[in-house]
Structure formats: C-alpha cells, structure tokens
mmCIF file of C-alpha atoms and ligand atoms in Angstrom:
data_model
loop_
_atom_site.group_PDB
_atom_site.id
_atom_site.type_symbol
_atom_site.label_atom_id
_atom_site.label_comp_id
_atom_site.label_asym_id
_atom_site.label_seq_id
_atom_site.Cartn_x
_atom_site.Cartn_y
_atom_site.Cartn_z
ATOM 1 C CA UNK A 1 -42.329 -20.453 -40.263
ATOM 2 C CA UNK A 2 -43.286 -23.135 -37.917
ATOM 3 C CA UNK A 3 -41.780 -23.811 -34.480
ATOM 4 C CA UNK A 4 -40.186 -27.570 -33.649
ATOM 5 C CA UNK A 5 -41.848 -29.180 -30.308
ATOM 6 C CA UNK A 6 -39.952 -30.964 -28.648
ATOM 7 C CA UNK A 7 -41.801 -34.314 -27.576
ATOM 8 C CA UNK A 8 -40.262 -35.345 -24.246
ATOM 9 C CA UNK A 9 -41.987 -38.957 -23.270
ATOM 10 C CA UNK A 10 -42.129 -40.292 -19.919
ATOM 11 C CA UNK A 11 -43.907 -43.620 -19.870
ATOM 12 C CA UNK A 12 -41.204 -45.255 -19.035
ATOM 13 C CA UNK A 13 -40.617 -43.018 -15.700
ATOM 14 C CA UNK A 14 -44.248 -41.230 -14.810
ATOM 15 C CA UNK A 15 -46.131 -43.936 -16.754
ATOM 16 C CA UNK A 16 -44.296 -46.918 -15.119
ATOM 17 C CA UNK A 17 -45.265 -45.277 -11.687
ATOM 18 C CA UNK A 18 -48.994 -45.916 -12.205
ATOM 19 C CA UNK A 19 -49.481 -49.564 -9.357
ATOM 20 C CA UNK A 20 -48.946 -52.816 -11.254
ATOM 21 C CA UNK A 21 -47.156 -51.197 -14.574
ATOM 22 C CA UNK A 22 -43.627 -51.952 -13.531
ATOM 23 C CA UNK A 23 -42.353 -53.226 -16.513
ATOM 24 C CA UNK A 24 -38.977 -56.011 -16.861
ATOM 25 C CA UNK A 25 -36.359 -54.294 -18.436
ATOM 26 C CA UNK A 26 -36.352 -56.654 -21.357
ATOM 27 C CA UNK A 27 -39.913 -55.047 -21.642
ATOM 28 C CA UNK A 28 -38.635 -51.355 -21.117
ATOM 29 C CA UNK A 29 -35.938 -51.676 -23.861
ATOM 30 C CA UNK A 30 -38.941 -52.500 -26.335
ATOM 31 C CA UNK A 31 -40.833 -49.625 -25.376
ATOM 32 C CA UNK A 32 -37.972 -47.523 -25.751
ATOM 33 C CA UNK A 33 -37.341 -48.810 -29.217
ATOM 34 C CA UNK A 34 -40.053 -48.414 -30.047
ATOM 35 C CA UNK A 35 -40.546 -44.920 -29.080
ATOM 36 C CA UNK A 36 -37.044 -44.570 -30.469
ATOM 37 C CA UNK A 37 -39.157 -45.332 -34.024
ATOM 38 C CA UNK A 38 -42.062 -43.328 -33.431
ATOM 39 C CA UNK A 39 -39.311 -40.162 -32.923
ATOM 40 C CA UNK A 40 -39.809 -38.492 -29.844
ATOM 41 C CA UNK A 41 -37.091 -36.240 -29.090
ATOM 42 C CA UNK A 42 -36.228 -37.104 -25.328
ATOM 43 C CA UNK A 43 -36.759 -40.415 -23.498
ATOM 44 C CA UNK A 44 -37.172 -40.523 -19.318
ATOM 45 C CA UNK A 45 -36.175 -43.939 -19.081
ATOM 46 C CA UNK A 46 -36.773 -44.339 -15.541
ATOM 47 C CA UNK A 47 -35.294 -42.864 -11.826
ATOM 48 C CA UNK A 48 -32.179 -44.390 -11.338
ATOM 49 C CA UNK A 49 -31.757 -44.206 -7.390
ATOM 50 C CA UNK A 50 -35.213 -45.784 -6.848
ATOM 51 C CA UNK A 51 -34.069 -49.423 -7.207
ATOM 52 C CA UNK A 52 -31.411 -51.398 -9.140
ATOM 53 C CA UNK A 53 -34.112 -52.788 -11.918
ATOM 54 C CA UNK A 54 -34.354 -48.682 -12.606
ATOM 55 C CA UNK A 55 -30.341 -48.308 -12.695
ATOM 56 C CA UNK A 56 -29.995 -51.160 -14.884
ATOM 57 C CA UNK A 57 -33.210 -50.329 -17.558
ATOM 58 C CA UNK A 58 -32.040 -46.535 -17.681
ATOM 59 C CA UNK A 59 -28.430 -47.682 -17.980
ATOM 60 C CA UNK A 60 -29.071 -50.410 -20.893
ATOM 61 C CA UNK A 61 -31.595 -47.648 -22.706
ATOM 62 C CA UNK A 62 -28.508 -45.323 -22.897
ATOM 63 C CA UNK A 63 -26.088 -47.727 -23.849
ATOM 64 C CA UNK A 64 -28.843 -49.249 -27.006
ATOM 65 C CA UNK A 65 -30.534 -45.785 -28.276
ATOM 66 C CA UNK A 66 -28.775 -43.440 -30.275
ATOM 67 C CA UNK A 67 -31.245 -41.132 -31.960
ATOM 68 C CA UNK A 68 -33.031 -39.194 -28.962
ATOM 69 C CA UNK A 69 -31.535 -37.771 -25.637
ATOM 70 C CA UNK A 70 -31.742 -40.490 -22.649
ATOM 71 C CA UNK A 71 -33.054 -38.686 -19.681
ATOM 72 C CA UNK A 72 -32.612 -39.819 -16.044
ATOM 73 C CA UNK A 73 -34.551 -38.229 -12.892
ATOM 74 C CA UNK A 74 -33.220 -37.414 -9.542
ATOM 75 C CA UNK A 75 -34.780 -35.059 -6.546
ATOM 76 C CA UNK A 76 -32.129 -32.281 -5.892
ATOM 77 C CA UNK A 77 -29.717 -34.925 -3.699
ATOM 78 C CA UNK A 78 -26.334 -35.308 -4.397
ATOM 79 C CA UNK A 79 -26.069 -38.983 -4.518
ATOM 80 C CA UNK A 80 -29.841 -39.033 -6.880
ATOM 81 C CA UNK A 81 -27.942 -36.574 -9.226
ATOM 82 C CA UNK A 82 -24.465 -39.277 -9.075
ATOM 83 C CA UNK A 83 -26.191 -42.209 -9.588
ATOM 84 C CA UNK A 84 -28.702 -40.719 -12.208
ATOM 85 C CA UNK A 85 -24.921 -39.725 -14.104
ATOM 86 C CA UNK A 86 -24.224 -43.171 -14.004
ATOM 87 C CA UNK A 87 -26.461 -44.830 -15.277
ATOM 88 C CA UNK A 88 -26.339 -42.036 -18.450
ATOM 89 C CA UNK A 89 -23.197 -42.893 -19.075
ATOM 90 C CA UNK A 90 -23.431 -44.967 -22.234
ATOM 91 C CA UNK A 91 -25.922 -42.563 -23.825
ATOM 92 C CA UNK A 92 -25.054 -40.764 -26.622
ATOM 93 C CA UNK A 93 -26.918 -37.303 -25.556
ATOM 94 C CA UNK A 94 -27.583 -37.456 -21.561
ATOM 95 C CA UNK A 95 -29.906 -35.544 -19.752
ATOM 96 C CA UNK A 96 -30.626 -35.814 -16.081
ATOM 97 C CA UNK A 97 -33.595 -34.096 -14.768
ATOM 98 C CA UNK A 98 -33.624 -32.544 -11.495
ATOM 99 C CA UNK A 99 -35.869 -30.432 -9.020
ATOM 100 C CA UNK A 100 -37.630 -29.790 -5.957
ATOM 101 C CA UNK A 101 -40.893 -28.567 -5.052
ATOM 102 C CA UNK A 102 -41.705 -24.842 -5.585
ATOM 103 C CA UNK A 103 -45.368 -24.328 -4.278
ATOM 104 C CA UNK A 104 -46.108 -23.198 -0.465
ATOM 105 C CA UNK A 105 -47.362 -26.505 0.146
ATOM 106 C CA UNK A 106 -44.651 -28.390 -0.946
ATOM 107 C CA UNK A 107 -42.030 -26.034 0.580
ATOM 108 C CA UNK A 108 -44.254 -26.121 4.615
ATOM 109 C CA UNK A 109 -46.123 -29.127 4.470
ATOM 110 C CA UNK A 110 -43.828 -31.383 2.326
ATOM 111 C CA UNK A 111 -40.201 -30.314 2.491
ATOM 112 C CA UNK A 112 -40.654 -28.747 5.922
ATOM 113 C CA UNK A 113 -38.398 -26.106 4.840
ATOM 114 C CA UNK A 114 -38.445 -21.951 3.365
ATOM 115 C CA UNK A 115 -38.078 -20.568 0.165
ATOM 116 C CA UNK A 116 -34.861 -19.604 0.801
ATOM 117 C CA UNK A 117 -33.850 -22.827 1.185
ATOM 118 C CA UNK A 118 -35.693 -24.064 -1.682
ATOM 119 C CA UNK A 119 -33.732 -21.580 -3.869
ATOM 120 C CA UNK A 120 -30.483 -22.578 -2.223
ATOM 121 C CA UNK A 121 -30.947 -26.622 -2.798
ATOM 122 C CA UNK A 122 -32.083 -25.854 -7.149
ATOM 123 C CA UNK A 123 -29.026 -23.945 -7.385
ATOM 124 C CA UNK A 124 -26.812 -26.566 -5.878
ATOM 125 C CA UNK A 125 -28.320 -29.693 -7.572
ATOM 126 C CA UNK A 126 -28.435 -27.637 -10.913
ATOM 127 C CA UNK A 127 -24.410 -26.765 -10.387
ATOM 128 C CA UNK A 128 -24.036 -30.379 -9.280
ATOM 129 C CA UNK A 129 -25.176 -32.228 -11.759
ATOM 130 C CA UNK A 130 -23.621 -29.593 -14.314
ATOM 131 C CA UNK A 131 -20.201 -31.473 -13.322
ATOM 132 C CA UNK A 132 -21.609 -34.421 -15.604
ATOM 133 C CA UNK A 133 -23.403 -33.679 -18.197
ATOM 134 C CA UNK A 134 -24.194 -30.731 -20.226
ATOM 135 C CA UNK A 135 -27.878 -30.996 -20.159
ATOM 136 C CA UNK A 136 -29.832 -30.397 -17.518
ATOM 137 C CA UNK A 137 -33.641 -30.167 -16.915
ATOM 138 C CA UNK A 138 -35.012 -28.707 -13.784
ATOM 139 C CA UNK A 139 -38.450 -29.466 -12.767
ATOM 140 C CA UNK A 140 -40.286 -27.249 -10.267
ATOM 141 C CA UNK A 141 -42.763 -29.374 -8.314
ATOM 142 C CA UNK A 142 -46.090 -28.169 -7.992
ATOM 143 C CA UNK A 143 -45.304 -25.224 -10.375
ATOM 144 C CA UNK A 144 -49.194 -25.212 -11.259
ATOM 145 C CA UNK A 145 -50.105 -24.034 -8.016
ATOM 146 C CA UNK A 146 -46.625 -22.427 -6.929
ATOM 147 C CA UNK A 147 -46.346 -18.335 -6.781
ATOM 148 C CA UNK A 148 -44.819 -17.400 -10.180
ATOM 149 C CA UNK A 149 -43.170 -14.359 -8.838
ATOM 150 C CA UNK A 150 -41.316 -17.142 -6.797
ATOM 151 C CA UNK A 151 -41.096 -19.418 -9.490
ATOM 152 C CA UNK A 152 -39.941 -17.016 -11.736
ATOM 153 C CA UNK A 153 -36.355 -16.391 -9.016
ATOM 154 C CA UNK A 154 -36.068 -20.058 -9.052
ATOM 155 C CA UNK A 155 -35.676 -20.047 -12.584
ATOM 156 C CA UNK A 156 -33.833 -17.387 -12.944
ATOM 157 C CA UNK A 157 -31.515 -18.690 -10.519
ATOM 158 C CA UNK A 158 -30.748 -22.989 -12.035
ATOM 159 C CA UNK A 159 -30.871 -20.665 -15.312
ATOM 160 C CA UNK A 160 -27.278 -18.937 -14.079
ATOM 161 C CA UNK A 161 -26.317 -22.381 -12.763
ATOM 162 C CA UNK A 162 -26.497 -24.646 -16.213
ATOM 163 C CA UNK A 163 -30.139 -25.218 -16.843
ATOM 164 C CA UNK A 164 -30.858 -25.944 -19.863
ATOM 165 C CA UNK A 165 -34.547 -26.834 -19.921
ATOM 166 C CA UNK A 166 -37.025 -25.847 -16.985
ATOM 167 C CA UNK A 167 -39.787 -27.815 -16.403
ATOM 168 C CA UNK A 168 -42.969 -26.123 -15.330
ATOM 169 C CA UNK A 169 -45.356 -29.047 -13.784
ATOM 170 C CA UNK A 170 -48.931 -29.045 -12.968
ATOM 171 C CA UNK A 171 -47.874 -32.061 -10.543
ATOM 172 C CA UNK A 172 -51.618 -31.965 -9.625
ATOM 173 C CA UNK A 173 -52.995 -31.261 -12.408
ATOM 174 C CA UNK A 174 -55.052 -28.252 -10.980
ATOM 175 C CA UNK A 175 -54.594 -25.530 -13.431
ATOM 176 C CA UNK A 176 -57.204 -24.318 -15.829
ATOM 177 C CA UNK A 177 -55.671 -23.495 -19.310
ATOM 178 C CA UNK A 178 -55.548 -20.019 -19.521
ATOM 179 C CA UNK A 179 -54.076 -20.320 -16.021
ATOM 180 C CA UNK A 180 -51.622 -22.664 -17.086
ATOM 181 C CA UNK A 181 -51.195 -20.460 -20.464
ATOM 182 C CA UNK A 182 -50.542 -17.718 -18.442
ATOM 183 C CA UNK A 183 -47.741 -18.775 -16.121
ATOM 184 C CA UNK A 184 -45.791 -20.073 -19.145
ATOM 185 C CA UNK A 185 -46.092 -16.953 -20.406
ATOM 186 C CA UNK A 186 -45.465 -14.684 -17.375
ATOM 187 C CA UNK A 187 -42.351 -16.932 -17.014
ATOM 188 C CA UNK A 188 -41.280 -16.489 -21.494
ATOM 189 C CA UNK A 189 -41.419 -12.537 -20.585
ATOM 190 C CA UNK A 190 -40.181 -12.050 -16.918
ATOM 191 C CA UNK A 191 -37.534 -14.698 -16.661
ATOM 192 C CA UNK A 192 -33.997 -13.140 -16.895
ATOM 193 C CA UNK A 193 -32.077 -15.524 -18.729
ATOM 194 C CA UNK A 194 -34.632 -17.570 -20.428
ATOM 195 C CA UNK A 195 -33.533 -17.146 -24.221
ATOM 196 C CA UNK A 196 -30.572 -19.799 -23.061
ATOM 197 C CA UNK A 197 -33.253 -22.516 -21.847
ATOM 198 C CA UNK A 198 -36.433 -23.957 -23.077
ATOM 199 C CA UNK A 199 -39.405 -23.911 -21.442
ATOM 200 C CA UNK A 200 -41.414 -27.569 -20.985
ATOM 201 C CA UNK A 201 -44.878 -28.435 -19.969
ATOM 202 C CA UNK A 202 -45.618 -31.485 -17.417
ATOM 203 C CA UNK A 203 -49.404 -31.563 -16.902
ATOM 204 C CA UNK A 204 -51.374 -34.725 -14.900
ATOM 205 C CA UNK A 205 -54.427 -35.117 -15.929
ATOM 206 C CA UNK A 206 -56.541 -34.985 -12.551
ATOM 207 C CA UNK A 207 -58.974 -32.556 -13.837
ATOM 208 C CA UNK A 208 -59.055 -33.684 -17.493
ATOM 209 C CA UNK A 209 -57.239 -31.032 -18.878
ATOM 210 C CA UNK A 210 -53.723 -32.110 -19.310
ATOM 211 C CA UNK A 211 -53.836 -32.019 -23.221
ATOM 212 C CA UNK A 212 -56.096 -29.047 -22.964
ATOM 213 C CA UNK A 213 -53.083 -27.429 -20.378
ATOM 214 C CA UNK A 214 -50.053 -28.444 -22.517
ATOM 215 C CA UNK A 215 -50.945 -27.048 -25.324
ATOM 216 C CA UNK A 216 -52.098 -23.711 -23.721
ATOM 217 C CA UNK A 217 -48.512 -24.223 -22.719
ATOM 218 C CA UNK A 218 -46.572 -23.695 -25.722
ATOM 219 C CA UNK A 219 -49.018 -21.414 -27.426
ATOM 220 C CA UNK A 220 -47.404 -19.263 -24.546
ATOM 221 C CA UNK A 221 -43.797 -20.128 -25.157
ATOM 222 C CA UNK A 222 -42.987 -23.292 -24.103
ATOM 223 C CA UNK A 223 -41.208 -25.322 -26.493
ATOM 224 C CA UNK A 224 -41.039 -29.067 -24.960
ATOM 225 C CA UNK A 225 -44.224 -31.242 -23.835
ATOM 226 C CA UNK A 226 -43.809 -34.159 -21.389
ATOM 227 C CA UNK A 227 -46.136 -36.635 -21.968
ATOM 228 C CA UNK A 228 -46.917 -40.471 -22.059
ATOM 229 C CA UNK A 229 -48.308 -43.199 -24.504
ATOM 230 C CA UNK A 230 -52.404 -43.642 -23.709
ATOM 231 C CA UNK A 231 -52.245 -40.939 -21.020
ATOM 232 C CA UNK A 232 -50.553 -43.213 -18.720
ATOM 233 C CA UNK A 233 -49.162 -41.865 -15.347
ATOM 234 C CA UNK A 234 -49.681 -41.243 -11.828
ATOM 235 C CA UNK A 235 -53.226 -41.215 -10.818
ATOM 236 C CA UNK A 236 -55.582 -39.910 -14.194
ATOM 237 C CA UNK A 237 -51.676 -39.640 -15.742
ATOM 238 C CA UNK A 238 -50.271 -37.610 -17.629
ATOM 239 C CA UNK A 239 -50.408 -35.616 -21.520
ATOM 240 C CA UNK A 240 -51.746 -38.285 -23.612
ATOM 241 C CA UNK A 241 -48.619 -37.942 -26.390
ATOM 242 C CA UNK A 242 -51.196 -39.064 -28.943
ATOM 243 C CA UNK A 243 -53.595 -36.381 -28.031
ATOM 244 C CA UNK A 244 -50.646 -33.283 -28.384
ATOM 245 C CA UNK A 245 -49.448 -34.362 -31.525
ATOM 246 C CA UNK A 246 -52.184 -35.085 -33.440
ATOM 247 C CA UNK A 247 -53.784 -31.613 -32.151
ATOM 248 C CA UNK A 248 -50.408 -29.796 -33.235
ATOM 249 C CA UNK A 249 -50.730 -32.144 -36.645
ATOM 250 C CA UNK A 250 -54.448 -31.097 -37.417
ATOM 251 C CA UNK A 251 -54.304 -27.599 -36.297
ATOM 252 C CA UNK A 252 -51.375 -26.168 -38.972
ATOM 253 C CA UNK A 253 -52.770 -22.728 -38.211
ATOM 254 C CA UNK A 254 -50.976 -22.735 -34.338
ATOM 255 C CA UNK A 255 -47.938 -22.823 -36.730
ATOM 256 C CA UNK A 256 -46.143 -26.293 -35.030
ATOM 257 C CA UNK A 257 -44.465 -29.454 -35.604
ATOM 258 C CA UNK A 258 -43.114 -32.786 -33.916
ATOM 259 C CA UNK A 259 -40.895 -35.358 -35.157
ATOM 260 C CA UNK A 260 -43.367 -37.899 -34.359
ATOM 261 C CA UNK A 261 -44.310 -40.291 -37.040
ATOM 262 C CA UNK A 262 -47.861 -40.812 -36.374
ATOM 263 C CA UNK A 263 -48.129 -43.636 -38.342
ATOM 264 C CA UNK A 264 -46.833 -45.588 -35.218
ATOM 265 C CA UNK A 265 -48.931 -44.162 -33.091
ATOM 266 C CA UNK A 266 -51.631 -47.142 -32.961
ATOM 267 C CA UNK A 267 -49.014 -49.917 -33.260
ATOM 268 C CA UNK A 268 -47.042 -48.367 -29.532
ATOM 269 C CA UNK A 269 -50.284 -47.749 -28.021
ATOM 270 C CA UNK A 270 -51.061 -51.120 -27.810
ATOM 271 C CA UNK A 271 -47.547 -52.237 -27.202
ATOM 272 C CA UNK A 272 -47.454 -50.105 -23.571
ATOM 273 C CA UNK A 273 -51.363 -51.524 -22.895
ATOM 274 C CA UNK A 274 -50.061 -54.780 -23.460
ATOM 275 C CA UNK A 275 -46.789 -54.819 -22.108
ATOM 276 C CA UNK A 276 -48.190 -52.878 -19.024
ATOM 277 C CA UNK A 277 -51.540 -54.569 -18.820
ATOM 278 C CA UNK A 278 -53.674 -51.713 -18.518
ATOM 279 C CA UNK A 279 -55.884 -51.593 -21.145
ATOM 280 C CA UNK A 280 -57.261 -48.614 -23.198
ATOM 281 C CA UNK A 281 -60.412 -47.184 -22.949
ATOM 282 C CA UNK A 282 -62.642 -47.978 -26.048
ATOM 283 C CA UNK A 283 -63.899 -43.938 -26.346
ATOM 284 C CA UNK A 284 -60.025 -42.575 -25.695
ATOM 285 C CA UNK A 285 -58.758 -40.660 -28.589
ATOM 286 C CA UNK A 286 -56.796 -41.108 -31.385
ATOM 287 C CA UNK A 287 -56.028 -44.798 -30.454
ATOM 288 C CA UNK A 288 -59.048 -46.557 -28.608
ATOM 289 C CA UNK A 289 -61.199 -49.041 -30.442
ATOM 290 C CA UNK A 290 -64.364 -46.647 -30.882
ATOM 291 C CA UNK A 291 -62.011 -43.307 -32.586
ATOM 292 C CA UNK A 292 -62.682 -44.862 -36.191
ATOM 293 C CA UNK A 293 -66.163 -46.722 -35.276
ATOM 294 C CA UNK A 294 -69.432 -45.586 -36.230
ATOM 295 C CA UNK A 295 -72.455 -46.938 -34.498
ATOM 296 C CA UNK A 296 -75.655 -44.577 -35.238
ATOM 297 C CA UNK A 297 -77.296 -44.842 -38.620
ATOM 298 C CA UNK A 298 -77.088 -41.182 -39.144
ATOM 299 C CA UNK A 299 -73.400 -41.143 -38.632
ATOM 300 C CA UNK A 300 -72.962 -44.342 -40.422
ATOM 301 C CA UNK A 301 -74.526 -42.931 -43.165
ATOM 302 C CA UNK A 302 -72.347 -39.602 -43.753
ATOM 303 C CA UNK A 303 -69.728 -41.363 -43.325
ATOM 304 C CA UNK A 304 -70.214 -44.235 -46.429
ATOM 305 C CA UNK A 305 -70.556 -41.041 -48.287
ATOM 306 C CA UNK A 306 -68.062 -39.611 -47.440
ATOM 307 C CA UNK A 307 -65.321 -40.342 -44.576
ATOM 308 C CA UNK A 308 -64.623 -36.909 -43.315
ATOM 309 C CA UNK A 309 -68.420 -35.762 -42.595
ATOM 310 C CA UNK A 310 -67.699 -37.358 -39.221
ATOM 311 C CA UNK A 311 -63.891 -38.138 -38.850
ATOM 312 C CA UNK A 312 -61.642 -35.199 -38.505
ATOM 313 C CA UNK A 313 -58.552 -37.290 -38.941
ATOM 314 C CA UNK A 314 -57.811 -40.488 -41.602
ATOM 315 C CA UNK A 315 -57.355 -43.266 -39.536
ATOM 316 C CA UNK A 316 -54.293 -44.526 -41.720
ATOM 317 C CA UNK A 317 -52.384 -41.257 -40.681
ATOM 318 C CA UNK A 318 -52.391 -42.662 -37.176
ATOM 319 C CA UNK A 319 -51.622 -46.313 -38.221
ATOM 320 C CA UNK A 320 -55.066 -47.844 -38.116
ATOM 321 C CA UNK A 321 -56.363 -49.457 -41.383
ATOM 322 C CA UNK A 322 -59.897 -48.428 -41.663
ATOM 323 C CA UNK A 323 -62.920 -46.711 -40.570
ATOM 324 C CA UNK A 324 -65.413 -49.279 -39.000
ATOM 325 C CA UNK A 325 -69.072 -49.231 -39.630
ATOM 326 C CA UNK A 326 -70.638 -51.315 -36.254
ATOM 327 C CA UNK A 327 -73.841 -52.643 -36.714
ATOM 328 C CA UNK A 328 -76.559 -52.143 -34.099
ATOM 329 C CA UNK A 329 -80.084 -51.741 -33.444
ATOM 330 C CA UNK A 330 -78.948 -47.817 -33.796
ATOM 331 C CA UNK A 331 -77.845 -48.967 -37.173
ATOM 332 C CA UNK A 332 -79.392 -47.379 -40.395
ATOM 333 C CA UNK A 333 -80.292 -49.400 -44.059
ATOM 334 C CA UNK A 334 -77.053 -47.636 -45.443
ATOM 335 C CA UNK A 335 -74.705 -49.240 -43.180
ATOM 336 C CA UNK A 336 -76.557 -52.987 -43.467
ATOM 337 C CA UNK A 337 -76.007 -52.334 -47.411
ATOM 338 C CA UNK A 338 -72.182 -51.212 -46.903
ATOM 339 C CA UNK A 339 -71.465 -54.470 -44.755
ATOM 340 C CA UNK A 340 -73.244 -56.963 -46.813
ATOM 341 C CA UNK A 341 -71.202 -55.113 -49.674
ATOM 342 C CA UNK A 342 -68.218 -56.337 -48.301
ATOM 343 C CA UNK A 343 -69.163 -59.599 -47.710
ATOM 344 C CA UNK A 344 -70.216 -59.799 -51.471
ATOM 345 C CA UNK A 345 -73.856 -58.951 -51.733
ATOM 346 C CA UNK A 346 -74.656 -56.053 -53.429
ATOM 347 C CA UNK A 347 -78.277 -55.779 -52.443
ATOM 348 C CA UNK A 348 -81.631 -54.340 -53.948
ATOM 349 C CA UNK A 349 -83.844 -51.462 -52.745
ATOM 350 C CA UNK A 350 -86.506 -54.340 -52.211
ATOM 351 C CA UNK A 351 -84.002 -56.918 -51.039
ATOM 352 C CA UNK A 352 -82.432 -54.336 -48.178
ATOM 353 C CA UNK A 353 -85.969 -53.450 -47.616
ATOM 354 C CA UNK A 354 -86.225 -57.410 -46.733
ATOM 355 C CA UNK A 355 -83.235 -58.014 -44.437
ATOM 356 C CA UNK A 356 -83.616 -54.873 -42.329
ATOM 357 C CA UNK A 357 -86.473 -55.863 -40.810
ATOM 358 C CA UNK A 358 -84.631 -59.043 -39.411
ATOM 359 C CA UNK A 359 -81.727 -57.351 -38.995
ATOM 360 C CA UNK A 360 -83.552 -55.255 -36.069
ATOM 361 C CA UNK A 361 -85.218 -58.290 -34.602
ATOM 362 C CA UNK A 362 -81.437 -59.131 -34.086
ATOM 363 C CA UNK A 363 -79.653 -56.511 -33.139
ATOM 364 C CA UNK A 364 -82.645 -55.314 -30.143
ATOM 365 C CA UNK A 365 -81.331 -59.058 -28.803
ATOM 366 C CA UNK A 366 -77.597 -58.361 -29.783
ATOM 367 C CA UNK A 367 -75.211 -55.683 -28.811
ATOM 368 C CA UNK A 368 -73.331 -55.581 -31.796
ATOM 369 C CA UNK A 369 -74.354 -57.495 -34.814
ATOM 370 C CA UNK A 370 -71.484 -59.738 -36.660
ATOM 371 C CA UNK A 371 -70.313 -60.982 -39.629
ATOM 372 C CA UNK A 372 -71.619 -64.578 -38.900
ATOM 373 C CA UNK A 373 -75.171 -62.675 -37.761
ATOM 374 C CA UNK A 374 -75.714 -60.690 -41.250
ATOM 375 C CA UNK A 375 -74.663 -64.064 -43.053
ATOM 376 C CA UNK A 376 -77.680 -65.729 -41.534
ATOM 377 C CA UNK A 377 -79.844 -62.447 -41.983
ATOM 378 C CA UNK A 378 -78.997 -62.381 -45.551
ATOM 379 C CA UNK A 379 -79.740 -66.123 -46.092
ATOM 380 C CA UNK A 380 -82.955 -65.133 -48.107
ATOM 381 C CA UNK A 381 -80.855 -63.352 -50.089
ATOM 382 C CA UNK A 382 -78.379 -65.531 -50.552
ATOM 383 C CA UNK A 383 -80.686 -68.214 -51.492
ATOM 384 C CA UNK A 384 -81.841 -66.460 -54.377
ATOM 385 C CA UNK A 385 -78.156 -65.825 -55.681
ATOM 386 C CA UNK A 386 -77.708 -69.175 -55.303
ATOM 387 C CA UNK A 387 -80.912 -70.153 -57.321
HETATM 388 O O1 KIV B 401 -45.313 -34.614 -12.086
HETATM 389 C C1 KIV B 401 -44.524 -34.219 -11.373
HETATM 390 O O2 KIV B 401 -44.110 -32.514 -10.710
HETATM 391 C C2 KIV B 401 -43.243 -34.895 -12.081
HETATM 392 C C3 KIV B 401 -41.896 -34.156 -11.645
HETATM 393 C C4 KIV B 401 -40.858 -35.181 -10.542
HETATM 394 C C5 KIV B 401 -41.174 -33.477 -12.972
HETATM 395 O O3 KIV B 401 -43.231 -35.565 -12.216
HETATM 396 ZN ZN1 ZN B 402 -45.046 -35.711 -13.266
#
C-alpha cells in the first residue's frame, strides 16, 4: 500500500523571503493559482502580520482558491495569530502555522529565555490559534539542532493543546540525512499522542542536503514535506518541490505518492523564475535548461539509440517537450547525423565523414553549434541534393 505524502508549498512565504523576490499581490495570486493546478495540498500564502501587502495577499489567496489548504505564518504571539486568522477568514480550509525556537541556541541567544518558558509559550500559542481555526500546524524552529527529548516534550504538549501538524524544521540546513531521519523516527516513536497529528519536514539547503533530508524524513514517519518551486528560499533555499516529487515518483519501491501533476512542473518553474526574477541554474535537477540536454558524443550516441540509456525521467512527464542533443566540440557523428536529419538531411556515411571535419573546426571556435551553423556546414551536401 502506498502512503500519500502531503505537499506543503511555501514558495509564497519562505521562498518570497529571498532578497529581491518580492511579488506584488497580482503575481502572488497568479503563482497561487498555478500551485493549485499543480495539485499541492497546502499553500503557505504568507506571513500576514509582517506587512499590509502580505496580509492582503493571504486574504486574496484565501478568498480565491478552493482546493488546497491555505496557511498563514505567525510567531507564537497573540497579535500575529489574530492577524493570520483574520487574513484566512475566506479560506475553505484555513490553517494557522505558529511556532517558536526550540534549540538551545535559539532559546538562550535569540529568545533569551528558558526551556520552560518556551513550552509555556508554545502551548499558549496553539490554544489561542485553536480559538480561530481547527487546523493548527506548530513549527519547532531550529529543531534540526534541538535536543530530541525536549522537542518530544514540546510536541506532546502542543498536541494536547490541539496541534494537528508538527513541523520539524532543519532551519539552518545542518543535519545529515541519517541524523534528520533518526530525529523524525525518535519523534514518531516517542511522542505520546503522535497518532493525532502528522509530522512535517521543513529542510533548508545550506549543505545541499534538503532533498535528501526530506526523503529521510518521510521514510522515517513524516507525512508532509514543506518545499518551494525551484528550491528558492532563505540563504541556500528550501527543499525543491520538483525534486522530492520526482524522487517519490521514480522510486515507487519507497511506497509513497503525491497528488502533483508532474507535467506542470516545468511551466510553474518558468513562471516562478520569471515573476521572482531569479534564474534557474542550468544544471538544476528536473527543471534546469540542461536537465534533458546531452552534449558528449558517448552520451548522445546512447540517447539516440535509446533515450533511457542516459535519462531516468521521460521529459514529457515533467512538461519538457523533448530531450536536447546539443552540438559541441565533444559531439560525435551520431549527433551530427541526428541533427541533420531533423533539418531534413539523411546523410550517407561518406557525407557524414565529409561534414564531420568541417563541423569540428566550427565547434572548436564556438561553444555550441546551432541549426544555422549546421546548415552552413551541410552546404556541400545541400548543393549535391539540389543538383
Ligand atoms: O526554517 C524555518 O524554521 C521556518 C519556520 C518559520 C517554519 O521557515
Ligand atoms: Zn524555513
């Protein structure tokens, strides 16, 4: 039996915290609608108390979307919670996301208080949020570096107060996959009342481990992954939505599924990149410009013979039209013949040998040989065809 993993998208909140990524309300709604079509389960639309603009955006998303849960962030502070509840009023399924730091570092040096006070504030926040909505997610900030026993005490207390989802953020992206997985397992096995809530992963990418940590989380008992399109977010970013979704899809043996329409992954990646003004790195998994591009002769020959020789994902599945055979100085004859055929030229072996030498000369001077260059290179053959 497969277990359904809830996809919690925080592109509009954690993602939007990136300097220079601020979206206006119209753009936020556009992205929110695309996320709904993509099939995410939860949209974290913003942090309503942070600014009037964010309040308006969360309100508009709540009033407009009908399918996903709409979530608003707050600190464990009454006014934050009240404002979040107000912004979420129009939502069919509202969720308040509240929480507080739980690591020794945050308790001592950020909040300058005691563990007992944290416990008290966490419970008070959840109880207060519960007076507005049923669905309360509690985040234990910096859980990645927190003591597991204390974390379990906090979670037990907030479940009693009514929390429905327990978020375990690796706020600083510090954990190794086995450490994060063990933490989730410990909580799953030791928190009394855990059956009344679900555990959620929220991993940052400071060491490039966010995707691996999120997967370690679900294999150890978490049932929700928090992530963003293109992995954008504070510092090195968050877990990338497209990556976790495709890991789950490509590895059916893990026994998980999501509700994501994967064909929409590429279009939404372009939309978010464009509206936020953040280019996607070309080698980004799933959605980078080179994710389905082949440039070395050995790989090209293999892909032309059978795509699966060098691709584990069919590009159509993620909304990319086709794989690309890029012509560079590393390309071989198979690639030239393939690209020439696409331009309408079926080359004989002799013709191919003839143009290959010319091609290499051009390719050594250029980074990439385009269709126009290739037409030029093919001119002796073209003339022969015309005659
Ligand atoms: O990284 C983090 O700890 C967060 C919380 C506010 C959920 O983004
Ligand atoms: Zn975060």
